[in-house]
CSV table of C-alpha atoms in Angstrom, one decimal:
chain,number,residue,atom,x,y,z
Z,626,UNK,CA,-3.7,47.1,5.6
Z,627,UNK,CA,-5.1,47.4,8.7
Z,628,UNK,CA,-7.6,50.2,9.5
Z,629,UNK,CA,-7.1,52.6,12.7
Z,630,UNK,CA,-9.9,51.2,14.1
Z,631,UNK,CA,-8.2,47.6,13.6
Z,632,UNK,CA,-4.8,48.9,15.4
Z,633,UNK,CA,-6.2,50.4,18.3
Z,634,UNK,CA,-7.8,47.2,18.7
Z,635,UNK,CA,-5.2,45.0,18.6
Z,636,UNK,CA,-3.4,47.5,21.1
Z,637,UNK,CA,-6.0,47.2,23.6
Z,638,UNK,CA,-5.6,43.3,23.5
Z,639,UNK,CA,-1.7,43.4,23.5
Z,640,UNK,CA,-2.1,46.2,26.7
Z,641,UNK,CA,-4.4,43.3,28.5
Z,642,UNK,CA,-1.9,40.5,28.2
Z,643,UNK,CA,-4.2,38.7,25.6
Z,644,UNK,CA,-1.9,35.8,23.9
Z,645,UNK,CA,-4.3,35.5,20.9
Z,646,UNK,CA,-3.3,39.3,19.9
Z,647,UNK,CA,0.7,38.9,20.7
Z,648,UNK,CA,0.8,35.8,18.7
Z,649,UNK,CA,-1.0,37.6,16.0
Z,650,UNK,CA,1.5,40.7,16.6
Z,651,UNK,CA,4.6,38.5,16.4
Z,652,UNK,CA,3.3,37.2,13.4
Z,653,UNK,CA,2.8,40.2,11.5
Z,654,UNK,CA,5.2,42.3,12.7
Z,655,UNK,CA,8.6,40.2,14.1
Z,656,UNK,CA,9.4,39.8,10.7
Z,657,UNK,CA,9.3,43.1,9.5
Z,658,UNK,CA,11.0,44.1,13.0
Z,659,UNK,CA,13.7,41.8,12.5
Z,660,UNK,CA,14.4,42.9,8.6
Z,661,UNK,CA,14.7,46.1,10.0
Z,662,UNK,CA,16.9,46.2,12.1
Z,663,UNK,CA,19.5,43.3,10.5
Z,664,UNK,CA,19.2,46.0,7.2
Z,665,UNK,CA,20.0,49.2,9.4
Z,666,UNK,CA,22.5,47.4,12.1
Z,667,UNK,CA,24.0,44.1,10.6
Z,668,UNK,CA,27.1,45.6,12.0
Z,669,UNK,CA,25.5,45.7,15.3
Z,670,UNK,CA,24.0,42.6,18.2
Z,671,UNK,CA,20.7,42.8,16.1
Z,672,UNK,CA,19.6,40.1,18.9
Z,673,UNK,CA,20.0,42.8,21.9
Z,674,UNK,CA,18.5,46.0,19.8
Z,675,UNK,CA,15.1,43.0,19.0
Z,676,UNK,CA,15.3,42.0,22.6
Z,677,UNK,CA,15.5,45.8,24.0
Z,678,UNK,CA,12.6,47.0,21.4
Z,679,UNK,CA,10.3,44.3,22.6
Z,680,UNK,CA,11.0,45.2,26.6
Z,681,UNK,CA,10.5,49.0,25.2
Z,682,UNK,CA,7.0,47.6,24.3
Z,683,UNK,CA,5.9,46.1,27.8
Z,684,UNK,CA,8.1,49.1,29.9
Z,685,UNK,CA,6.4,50.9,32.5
Z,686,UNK,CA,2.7,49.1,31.8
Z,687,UNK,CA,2.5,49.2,28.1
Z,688,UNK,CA,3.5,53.0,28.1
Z,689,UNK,CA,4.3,53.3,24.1
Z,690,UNK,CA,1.5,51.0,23.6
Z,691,UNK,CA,-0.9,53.1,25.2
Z,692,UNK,CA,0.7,56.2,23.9
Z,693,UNK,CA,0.0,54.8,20.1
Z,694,UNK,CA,-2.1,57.5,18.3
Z,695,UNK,CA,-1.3,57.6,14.5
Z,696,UNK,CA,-3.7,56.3,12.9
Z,697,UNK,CA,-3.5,52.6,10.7
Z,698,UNK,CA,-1.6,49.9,10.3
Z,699,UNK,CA,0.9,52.2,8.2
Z,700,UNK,CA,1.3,54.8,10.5
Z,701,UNK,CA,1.7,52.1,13.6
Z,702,UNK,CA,4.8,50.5,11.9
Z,703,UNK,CA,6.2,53.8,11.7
Z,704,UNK,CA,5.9,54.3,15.0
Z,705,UNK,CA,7.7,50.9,15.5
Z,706,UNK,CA,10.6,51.6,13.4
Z,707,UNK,CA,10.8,55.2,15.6
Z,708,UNK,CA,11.5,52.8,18.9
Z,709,UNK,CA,14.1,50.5,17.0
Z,710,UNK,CA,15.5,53.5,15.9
Z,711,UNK,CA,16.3,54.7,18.9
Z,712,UNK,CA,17.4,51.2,20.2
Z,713,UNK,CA,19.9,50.9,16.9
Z,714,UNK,CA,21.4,54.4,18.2
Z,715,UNK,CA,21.8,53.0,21.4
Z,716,UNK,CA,23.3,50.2,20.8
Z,717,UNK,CA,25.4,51.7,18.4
Z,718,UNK,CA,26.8,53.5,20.8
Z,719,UNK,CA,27.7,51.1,23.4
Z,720,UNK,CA,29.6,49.3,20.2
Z,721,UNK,CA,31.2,52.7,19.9
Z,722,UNK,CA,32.5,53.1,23.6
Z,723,UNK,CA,33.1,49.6,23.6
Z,724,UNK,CA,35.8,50.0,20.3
Z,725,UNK,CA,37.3,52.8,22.2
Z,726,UNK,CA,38.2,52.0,25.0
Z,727,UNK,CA,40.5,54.9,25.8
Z,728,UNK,CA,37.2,57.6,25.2
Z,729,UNK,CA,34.8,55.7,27.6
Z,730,UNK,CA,37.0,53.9,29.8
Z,731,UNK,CA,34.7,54.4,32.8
Z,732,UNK,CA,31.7,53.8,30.9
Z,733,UNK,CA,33.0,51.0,29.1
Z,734,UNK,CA,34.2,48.9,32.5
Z,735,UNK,CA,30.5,49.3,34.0
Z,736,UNK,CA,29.1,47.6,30.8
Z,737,UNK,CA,31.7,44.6,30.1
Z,738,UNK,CA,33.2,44.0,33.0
Z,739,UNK,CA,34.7,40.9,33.3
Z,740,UNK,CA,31.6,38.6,34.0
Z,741,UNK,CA,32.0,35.2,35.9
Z,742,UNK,CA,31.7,32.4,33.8
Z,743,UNK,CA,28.1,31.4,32.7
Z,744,UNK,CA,26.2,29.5,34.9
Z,745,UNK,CA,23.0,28.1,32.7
Z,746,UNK,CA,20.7,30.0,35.1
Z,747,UNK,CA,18.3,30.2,31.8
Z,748,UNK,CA,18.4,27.1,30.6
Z,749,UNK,CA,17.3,24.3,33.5
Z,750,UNK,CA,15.8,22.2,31.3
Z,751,UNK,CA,17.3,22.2,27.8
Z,752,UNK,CA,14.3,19.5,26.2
Z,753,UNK,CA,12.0,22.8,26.8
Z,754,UNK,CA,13.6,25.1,24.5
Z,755,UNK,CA,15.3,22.8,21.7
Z,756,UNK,CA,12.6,23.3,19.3
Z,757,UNK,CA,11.6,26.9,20.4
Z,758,UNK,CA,12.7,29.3,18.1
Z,759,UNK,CA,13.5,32.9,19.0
Z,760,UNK,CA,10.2,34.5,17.6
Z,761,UNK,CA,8.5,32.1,19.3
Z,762,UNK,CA,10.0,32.8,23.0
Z,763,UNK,CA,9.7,36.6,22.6
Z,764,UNK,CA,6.1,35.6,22.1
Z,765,UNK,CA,5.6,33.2,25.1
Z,766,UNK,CA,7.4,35.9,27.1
Z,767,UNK,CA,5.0,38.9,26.0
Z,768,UNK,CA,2.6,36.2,27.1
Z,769,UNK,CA,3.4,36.3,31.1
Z,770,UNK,CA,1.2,38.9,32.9
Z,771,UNK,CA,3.7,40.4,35.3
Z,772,UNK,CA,6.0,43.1,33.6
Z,773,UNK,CA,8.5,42.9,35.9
Z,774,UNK,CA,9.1,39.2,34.6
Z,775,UNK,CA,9.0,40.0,31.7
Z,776,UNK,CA,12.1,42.4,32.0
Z,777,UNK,CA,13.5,40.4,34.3
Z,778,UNK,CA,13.4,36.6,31.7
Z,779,UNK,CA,14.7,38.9,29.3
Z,780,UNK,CA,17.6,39.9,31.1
Z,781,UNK,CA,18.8,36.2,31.9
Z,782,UNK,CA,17.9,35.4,28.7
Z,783,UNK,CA,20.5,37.8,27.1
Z,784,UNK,CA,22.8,36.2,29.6
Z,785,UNK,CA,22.5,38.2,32.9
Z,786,UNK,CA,23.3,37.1,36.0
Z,787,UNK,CA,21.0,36.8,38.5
Z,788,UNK,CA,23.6,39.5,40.7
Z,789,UNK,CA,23.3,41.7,37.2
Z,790,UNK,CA,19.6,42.2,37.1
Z,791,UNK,CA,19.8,43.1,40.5
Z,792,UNK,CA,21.8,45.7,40.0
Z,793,UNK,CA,19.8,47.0,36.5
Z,794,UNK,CA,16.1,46.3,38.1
Z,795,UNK,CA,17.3,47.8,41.4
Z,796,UNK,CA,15.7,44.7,43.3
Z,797,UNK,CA,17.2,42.5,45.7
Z,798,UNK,CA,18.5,39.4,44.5
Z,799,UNK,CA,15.9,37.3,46.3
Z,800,UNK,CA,13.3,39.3,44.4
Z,801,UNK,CA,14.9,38.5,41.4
Z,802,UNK,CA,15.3,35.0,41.9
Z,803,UNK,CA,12.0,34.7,43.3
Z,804,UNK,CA,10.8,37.1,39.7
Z,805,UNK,CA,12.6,34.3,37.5
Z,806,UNK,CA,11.7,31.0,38.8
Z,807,UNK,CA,8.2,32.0,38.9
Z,808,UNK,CA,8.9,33.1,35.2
Z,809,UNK,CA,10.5,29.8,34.0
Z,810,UNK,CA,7.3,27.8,35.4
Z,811,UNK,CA,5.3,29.7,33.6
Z,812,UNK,CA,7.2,30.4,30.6
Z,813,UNK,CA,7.0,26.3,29.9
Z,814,UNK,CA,3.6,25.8,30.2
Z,815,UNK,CA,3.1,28.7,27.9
Z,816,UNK,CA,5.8,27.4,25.4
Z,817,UNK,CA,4.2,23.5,25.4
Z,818,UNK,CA,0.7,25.1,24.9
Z,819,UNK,CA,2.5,26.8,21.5
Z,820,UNK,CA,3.5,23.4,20.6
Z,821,UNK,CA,0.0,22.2,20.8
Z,822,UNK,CA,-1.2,24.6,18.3
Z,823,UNK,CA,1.3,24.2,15.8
């Protein structure tokens, strides 16, 4: 178990962008993230609660990171689960409106409205990403420096359109396009530098 001395560490690597320590993150801690939440929500998208805890993470320059201030490795995984607890609620509730349609009508058409079809805005390149598995993307995306592409890769990667993250980033769409392709170039040279090591 990791000391307090040993977390706070480790935060102040993860708050500088430093791949070593998000590698070593995702390797200590995805798995127990992802047992989590499939044991608490297997009835719920377990892939959009993981996706929205690790965004939670990077959100508004490492706020939650930074905010971190209980102690060792114990009392930091508890402060983990707290976040994906509140991202299971969430998400539980979306299911909820989205099951009842008749209670959050209004609600419900702004969050599943019918989308065009998909358009592979992700994807480009599929050779990239067929050996990449999920853990390892999350990682490569903690990896890029900018928050905002961060948030922004994410959000295509859950299947956003470019016109959606607009919208939920409250950027214009040039930004956004501009945000992602800049994020894609980066993401692969990140993602064959992973390959490398394994």
């Amino acid at each position: 178990m990791k000391t307090s001395e040993e977390i706070q560490k480790l935060i102040s690597k993860l708050i500088q962008g430093d791949s070593i320590a998000w590698s070593k993150f995702m390797k200590e801690f995805h798995p127990r993230v992802s047992g989590f939440v499939n044991y608490k929500a297997s009835n719920l998208d377990t892939d959009n609660i993981i996706s929205d805890f690790y965004l939670k993470l990077v959100d508004k320059d490492y706020y939650r990171l930074k905010h971190f201030s209980y102690g060792g490795e114990l009392g930091f995984w508890n402060y983990l689960k707290s976040i994906l607890l509140n991202q299971i609620e969430t998400e539980s509730k979306k299911a909820y409106f989205k099951r009842n349609q008749s209670l959050g009508k209004e609600y419900q058409n702004t969050l599943i409205d019918a989308r065009p079809e998909p358009d592979n805005q992700f994807i480009e390149n599929e050779s990239v990403y067929e050996d990449i598995t999920e853990q390892m993307f999350l990682e490569a995306v903690m990896q890029l420096k900018n928050l905002n592409h961060q948030e922004s890769i994410y959000l295509l990667y859950r299947g956003h359109t470019n016109d959606e993250i607009s919208k939920i980033m409250k950027k214009p769409l040039n930004t956004i396009l501009s945000w992602n392709k800049r994020a894609k170039e980066k993401l692969k040279i990140i993602l064959e530098n992973m390959r490398k090591v394994q």
